[in-house]
mmCIF file of C-alpha atoms in Angstrom:
data_model
loop_
_atom_site.group_PDB
_atom_site.id
_atom_site.type_symbol
_atom_site.label_atom_id
_atom_site.label_comp_id
_atom_site.label_asym_id
_atom_site.label_seq_id
_atom_site.Cartn_x
_atom_site.Cartn_y
_atom_site.Cartn_z
ATOM 1 C CA MET A 13 -7.867 -14.775 5.527
ATOM 2 C CA SER A 14 -11.282 -13.293 4.878
ATOM 3 C CA VAL A 15 -12.080 -11.799 1.461
ATOM 4 C CA GLU A 16 -14.669 -9.107 0.761
ATOM 5 C CA THR A 17 -15.402 -7.751 -2.720
ATOM 6 C CA ARG A 18 -17.466 -4.614 -3.223
ATOM 7 C CA TYR A 19 -18.554 -3.072 -6.518
ATOM 8 C CA TYR A 20 -19.304 0.645 -6.943
ATOM 9 C CA PRO A 21 -20.766 2.579 -9.885
ATOM 10 C CA ASP A 22 -18.050 5.239 -9.831
ATOM 11 C CA ILE A 23 -14.747 6.217 -8.248
ATOM 12 C CA GLU A 24 -16.436 8.755 -5.961
ATOM 13 C CA GLN A 25 -18.527 6.143 -4.186
ATOM 14 C CA LEU A 26 -15.600 3.739 -4.058
ATOM 15 C CA SER A 27 -13.429 6.426 -2.473
ATOM 16 C CA ALA A 28 -16.065 7.324 0.118
ATOM 17 C CA ALA A 29 -16.370 3.674 1.126
ATOM 18 C CA ALA A 30 -12.599 3.367 1.317
ATOM 19 C CA ALA A 31 -12.399 6.480 3.511
ATOM 20 C CA GLU A 32 -14.928 4.935 5.887
ATOM 21 C CA LEU A 33 -12.830 1.783 6.067
ATOM 22 C CA VAL A 34 -9.641 3.739 6.782
ATOM 23 C CA CYS A 35 -11.354 5.637 9.603
ATOM 24 C CA ARG A 36 -12.752 2.464 11.119
ATOM 25 C CA LYS A 37 -9.444 0.617 10.932
ATOM 26 C CA SER A 38 -7.521 3.535 12.426
ATOM 27 C CA VAL A 39 -9.722 3.703 15.514
ATOM 28 C CA GLN A 40 -9.744 -0.074 15.870
ATOM 29 C CA ALA A 41 -5.941 -0.296 15.691
ATOM 30 C CA VAL A 42 -5.358 2.447 18.253
ATOM 31 C CA ASP A 43 -7.878 0.835 20.609
ATOM 32 C CA GLU A 44 -6.149 -2.538 20.242
ATOM 33 C CA HIS A 45 -2.448 -1.648 20.402
ATOM 34 C CA GLY A 46 -2.026 2.118 20.617
ATOM 35 C CA SER A 47 -1.000 2.983 17.051
ATOM 36 C CA PHE A 48 -2.242 2.876 13.451
ATOM 37 C CA THR A 49 0.142 2.039 10.613
ATOM 38 C CA MET A 50 -0.951 2.444 7.001
ATOM 39 C CA ALA A 51 1.003 1.983 3.775
ATOM 40 C CA LEU A 52 -0.162 4.229 0.947
ATOM 41 C CA SER A 53 -0.428 3.382 -2.731
ATOM 42 C CA GLY A 54 0.649 5.331 -5.793
ATOM 43 C CA GLY A 55 -1.149 5.700 -9.094
ATOM 44 C CA SER A 56 -4.194 7.786 -9.962
ATOM 45 C CA THR A 57 -6.947 5.633 -8.426
ATOM 46 C CA PRO A 58 -6.333 6.548 -4.739
ATOM 47 C CA SER A 59 -6.142 10.303 -5.345
ATOM 48 C CA ALA A 60 -9.869 10.815 -4.667
ATOM 49 C CA LEU A 61 -9.553 8.811 -1.443
ATOM 50 C CA TYR A 62 -6.620 10.931 -0.301
ATOM 51 C CA GLU A 63 -8.549 14.124 -0.945
ATOM 52 C CA LEU A 64 -11.443 12.823 1.168
ATOM 53 C CA LEU A 65 -9.163 11.841 4.050
ATOM 54 C CA ALA A 66 -7.893 15.423 4.188
ATOM 55 C CA GLN A 67 -11.443 16.772 4.564
ATOM 56 C CA THR A 68 -14.115 16.647 7.235
ATOM 57 C CA PRO A 69 -15.693 14.491 8.481
ATOM 58 C CA TYR A 70 -13.006 11.886 7.734
ATOM 59 C CA SER A 71 -10.015 13.980 8.824
ATOM 60 C CA GLU A 72 -11.619 14.479 12.246
ATOM 61 C CA ARG A 73 -12.171 10.770 12.849
ATOM 62 C CA ILE A 74 -8.602 9.517 12.415
ATOM 63 C CA PRO A 75 -6.344 9.625 15.530
ATOM 64 C CA TRP A 76 -3.480 11.409 13.772
ATOM 65 C CA GLU A 77 -1.267 11.623 16.847
ATOM 66 C CA LYS A 78 -1.102 7.808 16.850
ATOM 67 C CA THR A 79 -0.953 7.359 13.057
ATOM 68 C CA TYR A 80 2.141 6.398 11.037
ATOM 69 C CA LEU A 81 2.111 6.631 7.242
ATOM 70 C CA PHE A 82 4.334 4.615 4.938
ATOM 71 C CA TRP A 83 4.422 3.800 1.225
ATOM 72 C CA GLY A 84 4.080 0.381 -0.362
ATOM 73 C CA ASP A 85 6.376 1.257 -3.242
ATOM 74 C CA GLU A 86 8.159 4.152 -4.872
ATOM 75 C CA ARG A 87 9.842 5.108 -8.107
ATOM 76 C CA TYR A 88 13.515 5.929 -7.823
ATOM 77 C CA VAL A 89 13.095 9.677 -8.285
ATOM 78 C CA PRO A 90 13.333 12.613 -5.843
ATOM 79 C CA THR A 91 10.313 12.967 -3.555
ATOM 80 C CA GLY A 92 9.165 16.151 -5.292
ATOM 81 C CA HIS A 93 9.369 14.639 -8.789
ATOM 82 C CA LYS A 94 6.178 14.408 -10.862
ATOM 83 C CA ASP A 95 6.543 10.611 -11.040
ATOM 84 C CA SER A 96 6.956 10.187 -7.283
ATOM 85 C CA ASN A 97 4.242 8.191 -5.533
ATOM 86 C CA ALA A 98 4.865 10.157 -2.360
ATOM 87 C CA ALA A 99 4.502 13.539 -4.066
ATOM 88 C CA MET A 100 0.837 13.062 -4.932
ATOM 89 C CA ALA A 101 -0.159 11.808 -1.483
ATOM 90 C CA LEU A 102 1.835 14.512 0.292
ATOM 91 C CA LYS A 103 0.210 17.250 -1.771
ATOM 92 C CA THR A 104 -3.403 16.069 -1.705
ATOM 93 C CA PHE A 105 -3.559 14.514 1.744
ATOM 94 C CA VAL A 106 -0.640 14.155 4.119
ATOM 95 C CA LYS A 107 0.393 17.815 4.381
ATOM 96 C CA LYS A 108 -3.223 18.826 5.043
ATOM 97 C CA VAL A 109 -3.766 16.756 8.186
ATOM 98 C CA PRO A 110 -2.321 17.207 11.715
ATOM 99 C CA ILE A 111 0.059 14.243 11.628
ATOM 100 C CA HIS A 112 3.460 14.507 13.319
ATOM 101 C CA PRO A 113 6.223 14.975 10.692
ATOM 102 C CA GLY A 114 8.161 12.140 12.292
ATOM 103 C CA HIS A 115 5.268 9.804 11.554
ATOM 104 C CA ILE A 116 5.517 10.353 7.764
ATOM 105 C CA CYS A 117 7.835 7.663 6.455
ATOM 106 C CA CYS A 118 8.567 8.174 2.767
ATOM 107 C CA ILE A 119 10.841 5.752 0.947
ATOM 108 C CA PRO A 120 14.232 7.551 0.917
ATOM 109 C CA THR A 121 15.143 7.962 -2.749
ATOM 110 C CA GLU A 122 17.927 10.505 -2.191
ATOM 111 C CA THR A 123 20.403 7.621 -2.106
ATOM 112 C CA PRO A 124 23.224 6.365 -4.349
ATOM 113 C CA SER A 125 21.094 3.486 -5.678
ATOM 114 C CA PRO A 126 17.635 1.854 -5.460
ATOM 115 C CA GLU A 127 19.256 -0.981 -3.528
ATOM 116 C CA ARG A 128 20.512 1.442 -0.892
ATOM 117 C CA ALA A 129 17.069 3.063 -0.727
ATOM 118 C CA ALA A 130 15.527 -0.353 -0.061
ATOM 119 C CA GLU A 131 18.076 -1.098 2.669
ATOM 120 C CA ASN A 132 17.504 2.253 4.352
ATOM 121 C CA TYR A 133 13.725 1.873 4.281
ATOM 122 C CA GLU A 134 13.904 -1.612 5.708
ATOM 123 C CA GLN A 135 16.042 -0.292 8.563
ATOM 124 C CA GLU A 136 13.492 2.466 9.194
ATOM 125 C CA LEU A 137 10.665 -0.078 9.282
ATOM 126 C CA TYR A 138 12.634 -2.190 11.730
ATOM 127 C CA ARG A 139 13.261 0.787 13.998
ATOM 128 C CA LEU A 140 9.678 2.052 14.032
ATOM 129 C CA PHE A 141 7.861 -1.259 14.236
ATOM 130 C CA HIS A 142 9.997 -2.536 17.085
ATOM 131 C CA VAL A 143 9.172 0.594 19.089
ATOM 132 C CA PHE A 144 5.700 1.835 18.130
ATOM 133 C CA ALA A 145 3.824 -0.889 16.251
ATOM 134 C CA PRO A 146 3.157 -4.640 16.151
ATOM 135 C CA VAL A 147 5.690 -7.157 14.877
ATOM 136 C CA SER A 148 4.850 -10.779 14.087
ATOM 137 C CA LYS A 149 6.354 -12.856 16.886
ATOM 138 C CA GLU A 150 6.583 -15.941 14.681
ATOM 139 C CA ARG A 151 8.465 -14.283 11.804
ATOM 140 C CA ASN A 152 9.803 -11.030 13.319
ATOM 141 C CA ILE A 153 8.187 -9.045 10.521
ATOM 142 C CA PRO A 154 6.196 -5.771 10.627
ATOM 143 C CA VAL A 155 2.426 -6.079 10.804
ATOM 144 C CA PHE A 156 0.814 -3.114 9.068
ATOM 145 C CA ASP A 157 -2.716 -2.379 10.210
ATOM 146 C CA LEU A 158 -3.735 -1.447 6.662
ATOM 147 C CA ILE A 159 -1.978 -1.575 3.302
ATOM 148 C CA LEU A 160 -3.528 0.185 0.318
ATOM 149 C CA LEU A 161 -2.775 -1.376 -3.049
ATOM 150 C CA GLY A 162 -3.667 -0.809 -6.667
ATOM 151 C CA MET A 163 -3.547 -3.112 -9.649
ATOM 152 C CA GLY A 164 -1.954 -2.512 -13.036
ATOM 153 C CA PRO A 165 -3.211 -3.670 -16.446
ATOM 154 C CA ASP A 166 -0.654 -6.487 -16.302
ATOM 155 C CA GLY A 167 -1.828 -7.590 -12.862
ATOM 156 C CA HIS A 168 1.081 -6.043 -10.968
ATOM 157 C CA THR A 169 0.650 -4.512 -7.548
ATOM 158 C CA ALA A 170 2.989 -2.182 -5.640
ATOM 159 C CA SER A 171 6.152 -2.612 -7.751
ATOM 160 C CA LEU A 172 5.770 -6.371 -7.946
ATOM 161 C CA PHE A 173 5.621 -7.043 -11.678
ATOM 162 C CA PRO A 174 5.112 -10.283 -13.634
ATOM 163 C CA ASP A 175 8.349 -12.278 -14.026
ATOM 164 C CA SER A 176 10.238 -10.049 -11.578
ATOM 165 C CA PRO A 177 12.732 -11.872 -9.338
ATOM 166 C CA VAL A 178 11.351 -9.849 -6.428
ATOM 167 C CA LEU A 179 8.203 -12.000 -6.540
ATOM 168 C CA GLU A 180 10.200 -14.827 -4.961
ATOM 169 C CA GLU A 181 11.853 -12.734 -2.234
ATOM 170 C CA ARG A 182 11.282 -14.360 1.149
ATOM 171 C CA GLU A 183 13.791 -12.697 3.488
ATOM 172 C CA ARG A 184 13.918 -8.986 2.685
ATOM 173 C CA TRP A 185 11.098 -6.675 3.794
ATOM 174 C CA VAL A 186 11.908 -4.112 1.107
ATOM 175 C CA SER A 187 13.581 -4.676 -2.246
ATOM 176 C CA ALA A 188 14.764 -2.763 -5.275
ATOM 177 C CA ALA A 189 12.787 -3.788 -8.357
ATOM 178 C CA PRO A 190 13.973 -3.909 -11.978
ATOM 179 C CA ILE A 191 12.747 -1.330 -14.474
ATOM 180 C CA PRO A 192 9.293 -2.520 -15.643
ATOM 181 C CA ARG A 193 7.960 -2.574 -19.182
ATOM 182 C CA LEU A 194 5.201 -0.153 -18.202
ATOM 183 C CA LYS A 195 5.666 3.602 -18.123
ATOM 184 C CA PRO A 196 7.382 5.370 -16.539
ATOM 185 C CA PRO A 197 10.474 3.190 -17.164
ATOM 186 C CA LEU A 198 12.126 3.832 -13.808
ATOM 187 C CA PRO A 199 13.749 1.634 -11.152
ATOM 188 C CA ARG A 200 11.467 0.984 -8.195
ATOM 189 C CA ILE A 201 11.571 0.160 -4.509
ATOM 190 C CA THR A 202 8.817 -2.030 -3.084
ATOM 191 C CA LEU A 203 7.549 -3.850 -0.038
ATOM 192 C CA THR A 204 7.826 -7.592 -0.566
ATOM 193 C CA PHE A 205 5.130 -10.241 -0.272
ATOM 194 C CA PRO A 206 6.189 -11.408 3.219
ATOM 195 C CA VAL A 207 5.445 -7.916 4.573
ATOM 196 C CA ILE A 208 2.297 -7.359 2.513
ATOM 197 C CA ASN A 209 0.872 -10.725 3.517
ATOM 198 C CA ALA A 210 1.596 -10.145 7.206
ATOM 199 C CA ALA A 211 -0.784 -7.151 7.238
ATOM 200 C CA GLY A 212 -3.900 -7.032 9.349
ATOM 201 C CA SER A 213 -5.870 -5.703 6.376
ATOM 202 C CA VAL A 214 -5.147 -5.076 2.694
ATOM 203 C CA LEU A 215 -7.418 -2.894 0.578
ATOM 204 C CA PHE A 216 -7.223 -3.012 -3.213
ATOM 205 C CA LEU A 217 -8.582 0.059 -5.020
ATOM 206 C CA ILE A 218 -9.410 -1.000 -8.585
ATOM 207 C CA SER A 219 -10.917 1.078 -11.369
ATOM 208 C CA GLY A 220 -11.669 0.174 -14.980
ATOM 209 C CA ALA A 221 -12.998 -2.745 -17.004
ATOM 210 C CA GLU A 222 -9.576 -4.149 -17.913
ATOM 211 C CA LYS A 223 -8.522 -4.464 -14.283
ATOM 212 C CA GLY A 224 -11.986 -5.772 -13.468
ATOM 213 C CA ARG A 225 -11.375 -8.711 -15.791
ATOM 214 C CA ILE A 226 -8.142 -9.499 -13.991
ATOM 215 C CA LEU A 227 -9.926 -9.401 -10.635
ATOM 216 C CA LYS A 228 -12.581 -11.750 -12.018
ATOM 217 C CA SER A 229 -9.821 -14.208 -12.923
ATOM 218 C CA ILE A 230 -8.301 -13.908 -9.456
ATOM 219 C CA LEU A 231 -11.623 -14.604 -7.746
ATOM 220 C CA GLU A 232 -12.713 -17.438 -10.047
ATOM 221 C CA ASP A 233 -9.429 -19.339 -10.426
ATOM 222 C CA PRO A 234 -6.958 -18.101 -7.814
ATOM 223 C CA GLN A 235 -4.459 -20.904 -8.378
ATOM 224 C CA GLN A 236 -4.109 -20.141 -12.088
ATOM 225 C CA ALA A 237 -4.183 -16.383 -11.433
ATOM 226 C CA ARG A 238 -1.250 -16.630 -9.028
ATOM 227 C CA ARG A 239 0.889 -17.903 -11.885
ATOM 228 C CA MET A 240 -0.070 -14.935 -14.081
ATOM 229 C CA TYR A 241 -0.761 -11.931 -11.877
ATOM 230 C CA PRO A 242 1.332 -10.768 -8.914
ATOM 231 C CA ALA A 243 -1.778 -9.180 -7.373
ATOM 232 C CA ALA A 244 -3.204 -12.676 -6.949
ATOM 233 C CA ARG A 245 -0.361 -13.517 -4.565
ATOM 234 C CA VAL A 246 -1.619 -10.998 -2.028
ATOM 235 C CA GLN A 247 -3.096 -13.184 0.696
ATOM 236 C CA PRO A 248 -2.819 -11.368 4.014
ATOM 237 C CA SER A 249 -3.082 -13.126 7.330
ATOM 238 C CA GLY A 250 -6.032 -10.860 8.178
ATOM 239 C CA GLU A 251 -8.612 -9.269 5.888
ATOM 240 C CA LEU A 252 -8.485 -8.714 2.128
ATOM 241 C CA PHE A 253 -10.788 -6.139 0.544
ATOM 242 C CA TYR A 254 -11.343 -5.544 -3.159
ATOM 243 C CA PHE A 255 -13.151 -2.267 -3.909
ATOM 244 C CA ILE A 256 -13.819 -1.911 -7.632
ATOM 245 C CA SER A 257 -15.532 0.680 -9.826
ATOM 246 C CA GLU A 258 -16.079 1.020 -13.565
#
């Protein structure tokens, strides 16, 4: 694993740098194995990045016909709900680019339970990655080209929260997650660490002094940080990027 940390004075410059990285990784992935798979993040921090990706020049540089979009986690609400992670990305980015509708893989929350949603999404990942994208031969697990992640004020990432039993999941690719203490108090569905850490590249988008202090702890004492912050357990087999702004 290689680690690269970049600091930016504001979210605009961070987002522009992230857009450049997405473009570069998309072309690289298609050149190497014919497809580009990216898992999107929720929260407010990536919204500026998504808006850039829907605009020129970035939108013209990504091979959309070979691109597949997924989500790293979701709240158990309908896709159009104001608290849906997918809703924001669909509105600001995904519906504005020429990607095939069949390549947009939202977590299916129109299900009887979060557990069923997790099962259905895992089945969808299995189907798509065994046909169109790389799978780890050693562990038979999907290998995303790029996973976008954020970090919460408690050090959570995706819907992997401190003290959650999902942190110790080793078999499932996708899991339902208990209702967190943070708002909104909703059940979640999340990719698990085995999938996140199998990725070719993981990009953290981090904004704010409080989260910056957590990142400092992760970089300075990773062993201690892993016991406190789920984000510190993200250690992909490929590249790990931390982009941070004030």
